[in-house]
Short mmCIF file of C-alpha atoms in Angstrom, two decimals:
data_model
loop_
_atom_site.label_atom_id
_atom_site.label_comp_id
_atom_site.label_asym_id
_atom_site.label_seq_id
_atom_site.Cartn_x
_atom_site.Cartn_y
_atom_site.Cartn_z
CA UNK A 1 31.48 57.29 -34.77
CA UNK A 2 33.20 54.92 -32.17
CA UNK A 3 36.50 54.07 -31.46
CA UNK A 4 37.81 50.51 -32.35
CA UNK A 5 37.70 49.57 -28.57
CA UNK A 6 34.68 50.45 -27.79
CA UNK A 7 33.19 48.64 -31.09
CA UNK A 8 34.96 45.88 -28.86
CA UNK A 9 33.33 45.92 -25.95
CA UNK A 10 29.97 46.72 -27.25
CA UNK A 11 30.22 43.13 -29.04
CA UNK A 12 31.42 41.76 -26.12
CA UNK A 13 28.48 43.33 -23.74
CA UNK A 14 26.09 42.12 -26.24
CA UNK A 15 27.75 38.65 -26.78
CA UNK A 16 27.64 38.10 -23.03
CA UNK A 17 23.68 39.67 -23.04
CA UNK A 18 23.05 36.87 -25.78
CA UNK A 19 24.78 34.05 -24.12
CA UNK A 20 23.10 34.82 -20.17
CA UNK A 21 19.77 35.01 -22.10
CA UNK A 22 20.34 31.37 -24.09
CA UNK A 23 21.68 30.17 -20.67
CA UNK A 24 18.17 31.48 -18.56
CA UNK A 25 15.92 29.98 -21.44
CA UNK A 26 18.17 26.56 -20.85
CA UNK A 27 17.80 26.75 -17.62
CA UNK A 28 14.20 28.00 -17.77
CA UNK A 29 13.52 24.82 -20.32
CA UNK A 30 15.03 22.73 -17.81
CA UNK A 31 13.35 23.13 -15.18
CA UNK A 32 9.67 23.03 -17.18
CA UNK A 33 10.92 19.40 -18.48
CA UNK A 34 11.78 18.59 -15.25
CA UNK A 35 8.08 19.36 -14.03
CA UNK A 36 6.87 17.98 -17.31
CA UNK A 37 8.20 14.77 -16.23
CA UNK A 38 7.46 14.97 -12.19
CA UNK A 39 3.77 15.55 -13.43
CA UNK A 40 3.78 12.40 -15.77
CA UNK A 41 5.76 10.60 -13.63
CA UNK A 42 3.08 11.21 -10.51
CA UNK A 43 0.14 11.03 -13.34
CA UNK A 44 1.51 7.73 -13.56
CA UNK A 45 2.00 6.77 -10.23
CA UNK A 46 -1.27 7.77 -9.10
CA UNK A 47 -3.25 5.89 -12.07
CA UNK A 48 -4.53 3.63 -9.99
CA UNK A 49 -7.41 6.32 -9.06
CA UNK A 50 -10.78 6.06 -9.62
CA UNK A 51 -14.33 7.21 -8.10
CA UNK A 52 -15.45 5.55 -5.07
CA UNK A 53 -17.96 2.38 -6.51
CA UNK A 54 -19.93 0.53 -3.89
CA UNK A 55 -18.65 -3.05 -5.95
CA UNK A 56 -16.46 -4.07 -8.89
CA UNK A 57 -17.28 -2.47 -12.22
CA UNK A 58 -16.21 -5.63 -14.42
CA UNK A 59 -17.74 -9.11 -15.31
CA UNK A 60 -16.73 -11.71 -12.85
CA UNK A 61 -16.31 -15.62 -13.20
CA UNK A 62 -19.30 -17.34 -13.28
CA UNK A 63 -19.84 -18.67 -9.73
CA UNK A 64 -17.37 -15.95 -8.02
CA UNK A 65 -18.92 -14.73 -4.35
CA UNK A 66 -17.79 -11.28 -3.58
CA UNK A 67 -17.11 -10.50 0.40
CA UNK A 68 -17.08 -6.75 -0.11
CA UNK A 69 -15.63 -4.33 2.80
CA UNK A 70 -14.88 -6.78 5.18
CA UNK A 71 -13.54 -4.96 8.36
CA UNK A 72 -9.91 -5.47 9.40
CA UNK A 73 -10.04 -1.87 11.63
CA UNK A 74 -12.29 0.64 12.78
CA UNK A 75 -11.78 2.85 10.26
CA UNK A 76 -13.35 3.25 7.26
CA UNK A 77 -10.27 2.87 5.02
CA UNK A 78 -9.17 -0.38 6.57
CA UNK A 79 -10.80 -2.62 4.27
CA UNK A 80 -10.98 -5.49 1.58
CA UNK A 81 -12.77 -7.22 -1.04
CA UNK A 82 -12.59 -10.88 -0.71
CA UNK A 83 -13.50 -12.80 -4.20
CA UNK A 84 -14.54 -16.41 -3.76
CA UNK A 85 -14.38 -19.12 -7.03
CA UNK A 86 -16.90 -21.51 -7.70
CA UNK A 87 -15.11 -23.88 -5.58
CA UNK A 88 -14.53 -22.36 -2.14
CA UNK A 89 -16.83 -23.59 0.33
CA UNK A 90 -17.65 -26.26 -1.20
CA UNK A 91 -16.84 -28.31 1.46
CA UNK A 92 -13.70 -29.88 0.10
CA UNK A 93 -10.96 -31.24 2.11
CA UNK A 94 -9.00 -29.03 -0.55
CA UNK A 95 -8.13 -25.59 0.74
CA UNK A 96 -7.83 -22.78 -1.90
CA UNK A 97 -4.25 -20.92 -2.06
CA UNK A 98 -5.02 -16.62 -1.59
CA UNK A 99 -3.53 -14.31 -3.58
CA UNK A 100 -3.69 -10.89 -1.30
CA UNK A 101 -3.55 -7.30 -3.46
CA UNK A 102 -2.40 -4.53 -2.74
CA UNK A 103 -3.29 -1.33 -4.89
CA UNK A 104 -1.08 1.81 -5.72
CA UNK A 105 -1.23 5.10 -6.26
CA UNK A 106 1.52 7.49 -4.47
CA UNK A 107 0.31 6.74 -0.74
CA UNK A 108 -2.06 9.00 -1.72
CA UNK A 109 -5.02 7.88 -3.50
CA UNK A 110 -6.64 4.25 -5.31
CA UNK A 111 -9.04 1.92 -4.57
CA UNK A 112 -9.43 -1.91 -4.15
CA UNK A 113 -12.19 -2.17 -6.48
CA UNK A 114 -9.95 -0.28 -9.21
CA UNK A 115 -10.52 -2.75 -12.43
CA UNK A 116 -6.91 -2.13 -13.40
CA UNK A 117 -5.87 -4.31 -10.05
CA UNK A 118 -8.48 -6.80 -9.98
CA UNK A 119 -9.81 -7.20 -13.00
CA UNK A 120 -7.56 -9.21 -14.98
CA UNK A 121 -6.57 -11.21 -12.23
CA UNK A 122 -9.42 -12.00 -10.89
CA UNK A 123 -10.20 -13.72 -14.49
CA UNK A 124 -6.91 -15.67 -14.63
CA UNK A 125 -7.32 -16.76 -11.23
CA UNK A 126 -10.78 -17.54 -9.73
CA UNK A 127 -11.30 -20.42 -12.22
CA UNK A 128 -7.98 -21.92 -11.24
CA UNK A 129 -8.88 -22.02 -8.04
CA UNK A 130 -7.70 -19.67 -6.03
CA UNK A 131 -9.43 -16.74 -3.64
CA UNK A 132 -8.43 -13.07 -4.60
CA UNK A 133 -8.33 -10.34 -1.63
CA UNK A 134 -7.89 -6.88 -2.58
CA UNK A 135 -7.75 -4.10 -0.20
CA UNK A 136 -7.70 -0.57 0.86
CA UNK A 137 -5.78 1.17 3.61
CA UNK A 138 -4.85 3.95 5.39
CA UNK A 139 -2.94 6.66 2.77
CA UNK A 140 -1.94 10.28 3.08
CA UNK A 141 -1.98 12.57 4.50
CA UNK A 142 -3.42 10.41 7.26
CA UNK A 143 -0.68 8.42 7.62
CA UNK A 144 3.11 8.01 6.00
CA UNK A 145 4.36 5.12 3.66
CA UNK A 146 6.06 2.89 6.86
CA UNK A 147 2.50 3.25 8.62
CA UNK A 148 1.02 2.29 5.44
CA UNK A 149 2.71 -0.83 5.65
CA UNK A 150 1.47 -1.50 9.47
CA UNK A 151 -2.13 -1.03 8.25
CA UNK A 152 -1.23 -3.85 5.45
CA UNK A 153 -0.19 -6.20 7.83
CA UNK A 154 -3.04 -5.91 9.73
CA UNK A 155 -4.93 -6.36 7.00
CA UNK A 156 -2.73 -9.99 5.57
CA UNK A 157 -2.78 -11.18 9.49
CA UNK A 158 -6.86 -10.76 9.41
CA UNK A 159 -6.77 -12.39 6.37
CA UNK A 160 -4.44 -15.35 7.22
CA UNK A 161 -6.86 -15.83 10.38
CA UNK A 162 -10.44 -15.77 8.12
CA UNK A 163 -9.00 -17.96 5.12
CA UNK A 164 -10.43 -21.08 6.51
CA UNK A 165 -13.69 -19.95 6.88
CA UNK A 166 -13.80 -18.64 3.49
CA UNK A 167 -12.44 -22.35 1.89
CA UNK A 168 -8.55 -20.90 1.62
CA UNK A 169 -5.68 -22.59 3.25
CA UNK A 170 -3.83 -20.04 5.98
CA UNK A 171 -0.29 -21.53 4.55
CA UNK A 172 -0.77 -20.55 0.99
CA UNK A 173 -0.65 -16.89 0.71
CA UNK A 174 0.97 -15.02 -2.22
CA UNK A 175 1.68 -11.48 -1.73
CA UNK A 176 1.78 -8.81 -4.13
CA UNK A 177 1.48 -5.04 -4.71
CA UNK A 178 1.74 -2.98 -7.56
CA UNK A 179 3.40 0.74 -7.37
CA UNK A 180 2.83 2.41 -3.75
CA UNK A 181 1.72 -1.02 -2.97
CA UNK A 182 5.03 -2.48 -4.16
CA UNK A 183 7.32 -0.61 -2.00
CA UNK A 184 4.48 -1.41 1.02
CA UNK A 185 4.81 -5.56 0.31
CA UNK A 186 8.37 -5.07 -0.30
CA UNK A 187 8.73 -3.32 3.52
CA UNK A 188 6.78 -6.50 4.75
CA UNK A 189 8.66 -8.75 3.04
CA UNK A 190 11.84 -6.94 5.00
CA UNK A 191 10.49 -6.82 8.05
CA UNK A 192 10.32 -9.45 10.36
CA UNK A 193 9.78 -7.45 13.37
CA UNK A 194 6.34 -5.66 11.88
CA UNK A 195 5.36 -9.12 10.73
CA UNK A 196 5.27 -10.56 14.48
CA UNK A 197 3.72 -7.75 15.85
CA UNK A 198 0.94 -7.70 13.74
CA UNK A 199 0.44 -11.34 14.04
CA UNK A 200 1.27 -12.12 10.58
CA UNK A 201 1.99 -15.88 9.66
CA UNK A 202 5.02 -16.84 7.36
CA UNK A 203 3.48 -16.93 3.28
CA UNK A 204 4.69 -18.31 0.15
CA UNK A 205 6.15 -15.46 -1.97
CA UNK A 206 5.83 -11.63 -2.77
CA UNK A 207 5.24 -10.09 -6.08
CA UNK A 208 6.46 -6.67 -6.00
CA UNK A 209 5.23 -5.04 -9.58
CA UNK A 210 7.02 -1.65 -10.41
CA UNK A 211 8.05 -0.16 -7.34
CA UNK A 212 10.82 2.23 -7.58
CA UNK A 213 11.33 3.06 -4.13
CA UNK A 214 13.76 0.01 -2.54
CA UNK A 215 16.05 2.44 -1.44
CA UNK A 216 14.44 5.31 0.00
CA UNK A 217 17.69 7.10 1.40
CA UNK A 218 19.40 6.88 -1.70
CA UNK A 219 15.99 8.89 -3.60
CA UNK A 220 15.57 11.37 -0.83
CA UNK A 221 19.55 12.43 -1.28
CA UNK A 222 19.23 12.95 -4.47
CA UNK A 223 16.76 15.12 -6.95
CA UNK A 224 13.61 12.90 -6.92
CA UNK A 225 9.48 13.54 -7.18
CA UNK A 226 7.43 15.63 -4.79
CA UNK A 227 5.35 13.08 -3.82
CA UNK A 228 8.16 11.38 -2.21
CA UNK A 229 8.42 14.03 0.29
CA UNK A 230 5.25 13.64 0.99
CA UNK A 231 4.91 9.91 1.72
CA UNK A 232 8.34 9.90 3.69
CA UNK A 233 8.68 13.29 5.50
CA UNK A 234 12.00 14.60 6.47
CA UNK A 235 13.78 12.90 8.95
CA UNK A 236 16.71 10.01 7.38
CA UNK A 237 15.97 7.79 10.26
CA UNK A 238 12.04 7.71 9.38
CA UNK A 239 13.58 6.79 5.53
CA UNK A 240 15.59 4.49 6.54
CA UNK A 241 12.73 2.62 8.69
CA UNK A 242 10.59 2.74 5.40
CA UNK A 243 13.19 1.45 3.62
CA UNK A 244 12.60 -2.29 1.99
CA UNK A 245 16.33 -2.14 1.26
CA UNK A 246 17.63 -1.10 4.81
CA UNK A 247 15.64 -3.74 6.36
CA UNK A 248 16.98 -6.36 4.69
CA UNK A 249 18.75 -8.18 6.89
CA UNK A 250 17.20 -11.58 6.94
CA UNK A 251 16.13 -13.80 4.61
CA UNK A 252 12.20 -13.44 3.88
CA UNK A 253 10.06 -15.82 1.26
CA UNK A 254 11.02 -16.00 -2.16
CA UNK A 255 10.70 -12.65 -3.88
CA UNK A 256 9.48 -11.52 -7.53
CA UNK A 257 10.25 -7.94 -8.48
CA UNK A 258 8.67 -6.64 -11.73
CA UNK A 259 10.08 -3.76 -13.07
CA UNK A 260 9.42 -1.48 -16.33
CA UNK A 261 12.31 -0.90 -18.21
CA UNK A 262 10.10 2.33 -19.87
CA UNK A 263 9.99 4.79 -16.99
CA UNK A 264 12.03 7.27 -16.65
CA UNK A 265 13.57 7.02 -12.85
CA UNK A 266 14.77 3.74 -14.14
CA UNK A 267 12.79 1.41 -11.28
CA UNK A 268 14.77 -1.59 -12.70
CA UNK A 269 18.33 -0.44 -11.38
CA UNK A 270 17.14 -0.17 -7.99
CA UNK A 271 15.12 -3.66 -8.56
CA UNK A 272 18.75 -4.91 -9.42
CA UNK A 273 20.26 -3.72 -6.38
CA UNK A 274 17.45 -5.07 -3.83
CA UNK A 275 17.71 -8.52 -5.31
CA UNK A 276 21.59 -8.82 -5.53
CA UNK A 277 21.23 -7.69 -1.85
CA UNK A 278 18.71 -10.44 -0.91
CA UNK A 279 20.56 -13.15 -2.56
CA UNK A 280 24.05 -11.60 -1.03
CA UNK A 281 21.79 -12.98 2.33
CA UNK A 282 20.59 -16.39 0.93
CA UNK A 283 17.03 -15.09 0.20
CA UNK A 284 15.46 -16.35 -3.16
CA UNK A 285 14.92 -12.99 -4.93
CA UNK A 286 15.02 -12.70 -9.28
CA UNK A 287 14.22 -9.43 -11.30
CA UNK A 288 11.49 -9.83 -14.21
CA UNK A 289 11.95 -6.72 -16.43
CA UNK A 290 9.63 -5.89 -18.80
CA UNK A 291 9.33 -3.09 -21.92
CA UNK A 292 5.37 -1.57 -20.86
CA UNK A 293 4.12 1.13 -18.94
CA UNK A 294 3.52 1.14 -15.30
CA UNK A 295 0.22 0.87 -15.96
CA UNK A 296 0.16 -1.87 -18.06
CA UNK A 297 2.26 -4.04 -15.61
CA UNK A 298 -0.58 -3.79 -13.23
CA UNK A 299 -3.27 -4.24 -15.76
CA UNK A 300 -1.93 -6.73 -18.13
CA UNK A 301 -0.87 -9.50 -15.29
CA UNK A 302 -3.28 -11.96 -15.56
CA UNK A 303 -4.24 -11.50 -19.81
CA UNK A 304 -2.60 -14.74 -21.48
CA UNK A 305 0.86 -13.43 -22.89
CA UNK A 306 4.62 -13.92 -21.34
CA UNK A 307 4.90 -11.67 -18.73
CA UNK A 308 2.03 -13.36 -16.73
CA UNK A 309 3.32 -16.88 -17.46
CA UNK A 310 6.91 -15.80 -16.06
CA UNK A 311 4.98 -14.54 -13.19
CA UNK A 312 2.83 -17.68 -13.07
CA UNK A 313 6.53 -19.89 -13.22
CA UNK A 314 7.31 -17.79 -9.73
CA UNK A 315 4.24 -18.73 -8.50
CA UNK A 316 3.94 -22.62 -8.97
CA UNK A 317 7.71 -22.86 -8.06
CA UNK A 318 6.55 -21.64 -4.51
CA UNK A 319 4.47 -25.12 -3.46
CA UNK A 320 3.37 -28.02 -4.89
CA UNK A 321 -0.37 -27.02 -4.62
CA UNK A 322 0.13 -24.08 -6.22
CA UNK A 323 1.75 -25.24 -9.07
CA UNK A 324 -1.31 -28.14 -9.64
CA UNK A 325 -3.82 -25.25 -9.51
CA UNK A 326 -2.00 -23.54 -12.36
CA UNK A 327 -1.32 -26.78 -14.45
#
């Protein structure tokens, strides 16, 4: 029989045993959520993937030319798909405005002929007139997010040179990039000195859809996905280079940044941030938030509902041609 103190202590040993073991299980929980939602949130990221196709696996316009893998480097990678209406080459005085695409994916994987970045665009915008590029680039592990961005301006100065010959005017270029892609227009859009050394001309306006990563210091110092450590390495001076936000320091061409106000890292709040910044600096810069997916913000631009007219209101409010080819 035991003694009224030890009856104590025995209920206090076990108490303690029961609350360690609720405490490892909450802890153990915690951390399975937490992969639970790095996996979705990279299963996400990375949906722009798809098998390698030798051409686009949709219906096209009637009329639409397709320039597929035209060269912009030697390697195999540096790529794009140029998609010509009806009316380019027509030999109109009229030179077509470009809208140049950028696909997502982590830095890691996608494609330009991915229907979820071409497809629905394509059909807005061919039969109003204007020519669609999408392309590939360089990704990891072969190269990091800031030389990412180097192979995409490569890739918008070839572009800006060819557009004549293809029936598009040089001086109307819309950028845009969804995910990955985002954050890689975004850098551009920062980044004067990249622009010039690349040979890039001035354009109209970037469309940034979804990124979350303006502020790649502030996600690296804090508990964020692996894939970030992949596509930005270790060393705070390479983040802060690869950083749209840090190299804002001049005002660029008016700037669109679509955000989902579904995902869980909250890409809006840093969307807020960036554009405050840019306007803090006299650059024209808005937030367009919107309640779908990341996916869907990639493949529902160009389908006839709100979000693609707001985007479509950026877009004519950046020249007068523009705006007549989507009246």
């Amino acid at each position: 029989m035991s003694r009224p103190g030890q009856s104590s202590r025995l209920l206090i040993c076990c108490t303690a045993l029961i609350v360690c073991q609720f405490v490892s299980q909450l802890s153990q929980a915690g951390v399975i959520r937490d992969k639970l939602m790095e996996r979705r949130a990279q299963q996400s990221e990375m949906e722009e993937e798809e098998a390698a196709t030798n051409g686009p696996r949709f219906k096209l316009p009637p009329g639409t030319r397709v320039l597929e893998d035209v060269a912009y480097g030697s390697d195999a990678k540096q790529k794009m798909d140029v998609y010509l209406p009806a009316s380019a080459g027509d030999h109109s005085a009229v030179r077509l405005p470009v809208i140049f695409m950028v696909h997502g994916g982590a830095w890691a994987i996608g494609s330009k002929t991915h229907n979820k970045v071409v497809e629905n665009k394509v059909a807005r915008w061919l039969p109003k007139g204007f020519i669609f590029i999408s392309i590939n680039y360089r990704m990891l592990p072969q190269l990091l997010a800031r030389e990412q961005a180097e192979d995409v301006a490569r890739a918008l100065a070839m572009a800006q040179s060819k557009a004549a010959e293809w029936g598009g005017d040089p001086d109307q270029f819309i950028i845009m990039g969804h995910s990955a892609g985002a954050h890689l227009i975004s850098l551009l859009s920062t980044s004067p000195d990249m622009v010039a050394q690349f040979g890039v001309h001035p354009w109209l306006g970037s469309v940034s859809l979804d990124s979350a990563a303006y502020d790649i210091p502030a996600i690296m110092a804090t508990k964020h996905y692996g894939f970030y450590d992949k596509a930005f390495g270790t060393d705070p001076a390479y983040w802060r280079r690869s950083s749209p936000l840090h190299a804002l320091n001049t005002a660029g061409a008016p700037f669109l940044a679509v955000c989902s106000s579904k995902r869980p890292d909250h890409p809006c709040d840093q969307a807020d941030y960036f554009v405050k910044r840019a306007n803090a600096i006299g650059m024209r810069a808005s937030v367009l938030p919107q309640a779908r997916s990341h996916g869907d913000i990639n493949q529902q631009l160009g389908l006839e509902n709100s979000y693609t007219q707001a985007v479509e209101d950026f877009m004519a409010s950046l020249s007068p041609a523009i705006r007549r080819h989507l009246e």
